[in-house]
Amino acid sequence: MNGRSLGLTVGLLTAVMAVAVGCTWAFRAMRTVMDVGGTCASGGPYVSAQPCPEGAWTIGVAIPMLILAALAGSVLAGLLRAPVLLPIMWAALFGALGWNFWDYGLRESGNAGFIVCGVVFWLMALPAVLVVLFGGAAARSLRNLARGATLASAPAGDRVAWLSAYALVGAAGAYFGSGWWEAII
């Protein structure tokens, strides 16, 4: 591995870490809002009946951070012929937020609204999961989304190695993201 490839790899894995931290913060922030009923407001000229809990503000940082990290990481992945991060970010974010809706829907004696939202979020995550699992074959079958572009351009063996590295770094990002979230709220 030459110096350029090493630098690109470090940048890509840093982007994976940032995506995982962002997903973790969005997941945790959503749960704090759902703990107070699912809606809140803070600041502005009006008094809210339900102020936002500590940590809810992190979703406003998390979403832009993980989108920018996924975009930058996808560019780096393209240069390295690694699987791009956009579908991974999409699947992780909508899968995690869907879980929150599902979990809180079942906790609240079958709150149908939350359960339906959970299913909808999982359905939104499904195309990205297919792209992550099946790579170019799924991308070709989703031509309306990718117009024939191969979203996971790495050869099959390399794809497994990259996705394994993503999973390891992503788990570390989720761990650190949870710790950092606790520290800042």
Short mmCIF file of C-alpha atoms in Angstrom, two decimals:
data_model
loop_
_atom_site.label_atom_id
_atom_site.label_comp_id
_atom_site.label_asym_id
_atom_site.label_seq_id
_atom_site.Cartn_x
_atom_site.Cartn_y
_atom_site.Cartn_z
CA MET A 1 0.00 0.00 0.00
CA ASN A 2 1.54 3.31 -1.04
CA GLY A 3 1.31 6.57 0.91
CA ARG A 4 -1.61 7.88 -1.18
CA SER A 5 -3.64 4.70 -0.65
CA LEU A 6 -2.87 4.75 3.06
CA GLY A 7 -4.03 8.36 3.34
CA LEU A 8 -7.22 7.61 1.40
CA THR A 9 -7.86 4.54 3.58
CA VAL A 10 -7.39 6.52 6.80
CA GLY A 11 -9.73 9.20 5.46
CA LEU A 12 -12.34 6.61 4.47
CA LEU A 13 -12.23 4.86 7.84
CA THR A 14 -12.45 8.24 9.60
CA ALA A 15 -15.58 8.93 7.55
CA VAL A 16 -16.99 5.55 8.61
CA MET A 17 -16.31 6.50 12.24
CA ALA A 18 -18.06 9.88 11.76
CA VAL A 19 -21.09 8.19 10.16
CA ALA A 20 -21.32 5.78 13.11
CA VAL A 21 -21.02 8.60 15.65
CA GLY A 22 -23.69 10.60 13.80
CA CYS A 23 -26.07 7.64 13.63
CA THR A 24 -25.53 6.99 17.34
CA TRP A 25 -26.23 10.61 18.26
CA ALA A 26 -29.37 10.68 16.07
CA PHE A 27 -30.54 7.40 17.64
CA ARG A 28 -29.94 8.64 21.21
CA ALA A 29 -31.41 12.10 20.59
CA MET A 30 -34.55 10.59 19.06
CA ARG A 31 -35.01 8.38 22.11
CA THR A 32 -34.78 11.38 24.47
CA VAL A 33 -37.52 13.13 22.50
CA MET A 34 -39.65 9.97 22.41
CA ASP A 35 -39.24 9.69 26.18
CA VAL A 36 -41.23 12.93 26.51
CA GLY A 37 -43.95 11.87 24.08
CA GLY A 38 -42.34 12.33 20.67
CA THR A 39 -42.57 16.10 20.28
CA CYS A 40 -40.90 19.05 21.94
CA ALA A 41 -39.84 22.63 21.27
CA SER A 42 -37.30 24.92 22.88
CA GLY A 43 -36.42 28.56 22.30
CA GLY A 44 -38.14 31.06 20.11
CA PRO A 45 -40.87 33.54 21.04
CA TYR A 46 -43.42 30.96 22.17
CA VAL A 47 -43.59 28.90 25.32
CA SER A 48 -43.82 25.21 24.58
CA ALA A 49 -45.90 22.87 26.70
CA GLN A 50 -43.09 20.34 26.30
CA PRO A 51 -39.53 21.70 26.26
CA CYS A 52 -36.91 19.55 24.58
CA PRO A 53 -34.88 17.31 26.89
CA GLU A 54 -31.12 17.47 27.33
CA GLY A 55 -29.35 16.03 24.33
CA ALA A 56 -32.17 16.54 21.82
CA TRP A 57 -30.09 19.24 20.12
CA THR A 58 -27.51 16.65 19.05
CA ILE A 59 -29.75 15.46 16.22
CA GLY A 60 -29.20 18.85 14.59
CA VAL A 61 -25.46 18.17 14.59
CA ALA A 62 -25.65 14.43 13.90
CA ILE A 63 -27.66 14.43 10.67
CA PRO A 64 -25.53 16.97 8.74
CA MET A 65 -22.35 15.38 10.12
CA LEU A 66 -23.22 11.87 9.02
CA ILE A 67 -24.44 13.00 5.58
CA LEU A 68 -21.27 15.00 4.92
CA ALA A 69 -19.11 12.16 6.21
CA ALA A 70 -20.94 9.65 4.00
CA LEU A 71 -20.53 11.88 0.94
CA ALA A 72 -16.83 12.50 1.58
CA GLY A 73 -16.27 8.84 2.43
CA SER A 74 -18.06 7.77 -0.75
CA VAL A 75 -15.68 9.87 -2.84
CA LEU A 76 -12.71 8.30 -1.06
CA ALA A 77 -14.25 4.84 -1.44
CA GLY A 78 -14.63 5.40 -5.17
CA LEU A 79 -10.94 6.25 -5.42
CA LEU A 80 -10.08 3.06 -3.52
CA ARG A 81 -12.66 0.86 -5.29
CA ALA A 82 -14.26 0.19 -1.91
CA PRO A 83 -18.01 0.05 -1.21
CA VAL A 84 -19.38 3.58 -0.99
CA LEU A 85 -20.80 4.82 2.31
CA LEU A 86 -24.07 6.41 1.18
CA PRO A 87 -26.16 3.22 1.14
CA ILE A 88 -24.51 2.05 4.37
CA MET A 89 -25.35 5.36 6.05
CA TRP A 90 -28.89 5.26 4.68
CA ALA A 91 -29.48 1.70 5.90
CA ALA A 92 -27.97 2.36 9.32
CA LEU A 93 -29.83 5.62 9.92
CA PHE A 94 -33.27 4.53 8.78
CA GLY A 95 -32.87 1.08 10.32
CA ALA A 96 -31.92 2.57 13.71
CA LEU A 97 -34.62 5.23 13.70
CA GLY A 98 -37.15 2.63 12.56
CA TRP A 99 -36.14 0.52 15.55
CA ASN A 100 -36.82 3.48 17.85
CA PHE A 101 -40.33 3.89 16.46
CA TRP A 102 -41.00 0.14 16.68
CA ASP A 103 -39.61 -0.15 20.22
CA TYR A 104 -41.55 2.83 21.58
CA GLY A 105 -44.69 1.76 19.72
CA LEU A 106 -44.65 -1.62 21.45
CA ARG A 107 -43.78 -0.07 24.82
CA GLU A 108 -46.77 2.24 24.68
CA SER A 109 -49.34 -0.56 24.50
CA GLY A 110 -49.10 -0.93 20.76
CA ASN A 111 -49.04 2.73 19.70
CA ALA A 112 -50.02 2.11 16.08
CA GLY A 113 -48.64 5.44 14.86
CA PHE A 114 -45.13 4.65 16.10
CA ILE A 115 -45.32 1.07 14.83
CA VAL A 116 -46.39 2.23 11.36
CA CYS A 117 -43.56 4.78 11.33
CA GLY A 118 -41.11 2.04 12.31
CA VAL A 119 -42.24 -0.16 9.43
CA VAL A 120 -42.07 2.78 7.00
CA PHE A 121 -38.53 3.62 8.12
CA TRP A 122 -37.48 -0.02 7.70
CA LEU A 123 -39.00 -0.06 4.23
CA MET A 124 -36.99 3.08 3.45
CA ALA A 125 -33.84 1.32 4.68
CA LEU A 126 -34.50 -1.85 2.63
CA PRO A 127 -33.17 -0.69 -0.78
CA ALA A 128 -29.92 0.45 0.84
CA VAL A 129 -29.61 -2.87 2.71
CA LEU A 130 -29.98 -4.70 -0.63
CA VAL A 131 -27.28 -2.51 -2.20
CA VAL A 132 -24.95 -3.16 0.75
CA LEU A 133 -25.56 -6.92 0.73
CA PHE A 134 -25.65 -7.54 -3.00
CA GLY A 135 -23.56 -4.68 -4.35
CA GLY A 136 -23.71 -4.01 -8.07
CA ALA A 137 -26.48 -6.54 -8.76
CA ALA A 138 -28.83 -4.63 -6.46
CA ALA A 139 -27.66 -1.30 -7.90
CA ARG A 140 -28.46 -2.45 -11.43
CA SER A 141 -31.92 -3.56 -10.34
CA LEU A 142 -32.49 -0.13 -8.77
CA ARG A 143 -31.78 1.82 -11.97
CA ASN A 144 -34.23 4.55 -11.02
CA LEU A 145 -32.05 5.33 -8.01
CA ALA A 146 -28.59 4.81 -9.48
CA ARG A 147 -29.15 4.94 -13.27
CA GLY A 148 -26.89 1.97 -13.88
CA ALA A 149 -24.08 3.07 -11.57
CA THR A 150 -22.46 0.35 -9.54
CA LEU A 151 -22.67 1.54 -5.96
CA ALA A 152 -20.31 -1.09 -4.60
CA SER A 153 -17.47 -1.25 -7.10
CA ALA A 154 -15.00 -3.44 -5.21
CA PRO A 155 -14.43 -7.04 -6.33
CA ALA A 156 -16.34 -9.54 -4.17
CA GLY A 157 -13.37 -10.56 -1.96
CA ASP A 158 -12.30 -6.98 -1.42
CA ARG A 159 -15.91 -6.03 -0.70
CA VAL A 160 -16.07 -8.49 2.18
CA ALA A 161 -12.79 -7.17 3.60
CA TRP A 162 -13.94 -3.55 3.28
CA LEU A 163 -17.36 -4.25 4.79
CA SER A 164 -15.68 -6.10 7.66
CA ALA A 165 -13.42 -3.09 8.28
CA TYR A 166 -16.46 -0.80 8.08
CA ALA A 167 -18.29 -2.94 10.63
CA LEU A 168 -15.34 -2.92 13.04
CA VAL A 169 -14.73 0.83 12.74
CA GLY A 170 -18.49 1.48 12.80
CA ALA A 171 -18.85 -0.46 16.05
CA ALA A 172 -16.02 1.59 17.55
CA GLY A 173 -17.75 4.75 16.31
CA ALA A 174 -21.04 3.70 17.91
CA TYR A 175 -19.22 2.98 21.18
CA PHE A 176 -17.37 6.31 21.19
CA GLY A 177 -20.45 8.16 19.93
CA SER A 178 -22.50 6.85 22.83
CA GLY A 179 -19.81 7.83 25.32
CA TRP A 180 -19.41 11.27 23.78
CA TRP A 181 -23.19 11.74 23.75
CA GLU A 182 -23.33 10.96 27.47
CA ALA A 183 -20.45 13.35 28.11
CA ILE A 184 -21.99 16.34 26.29
CA ILE A 185 -25.49 16.17 27.68
#
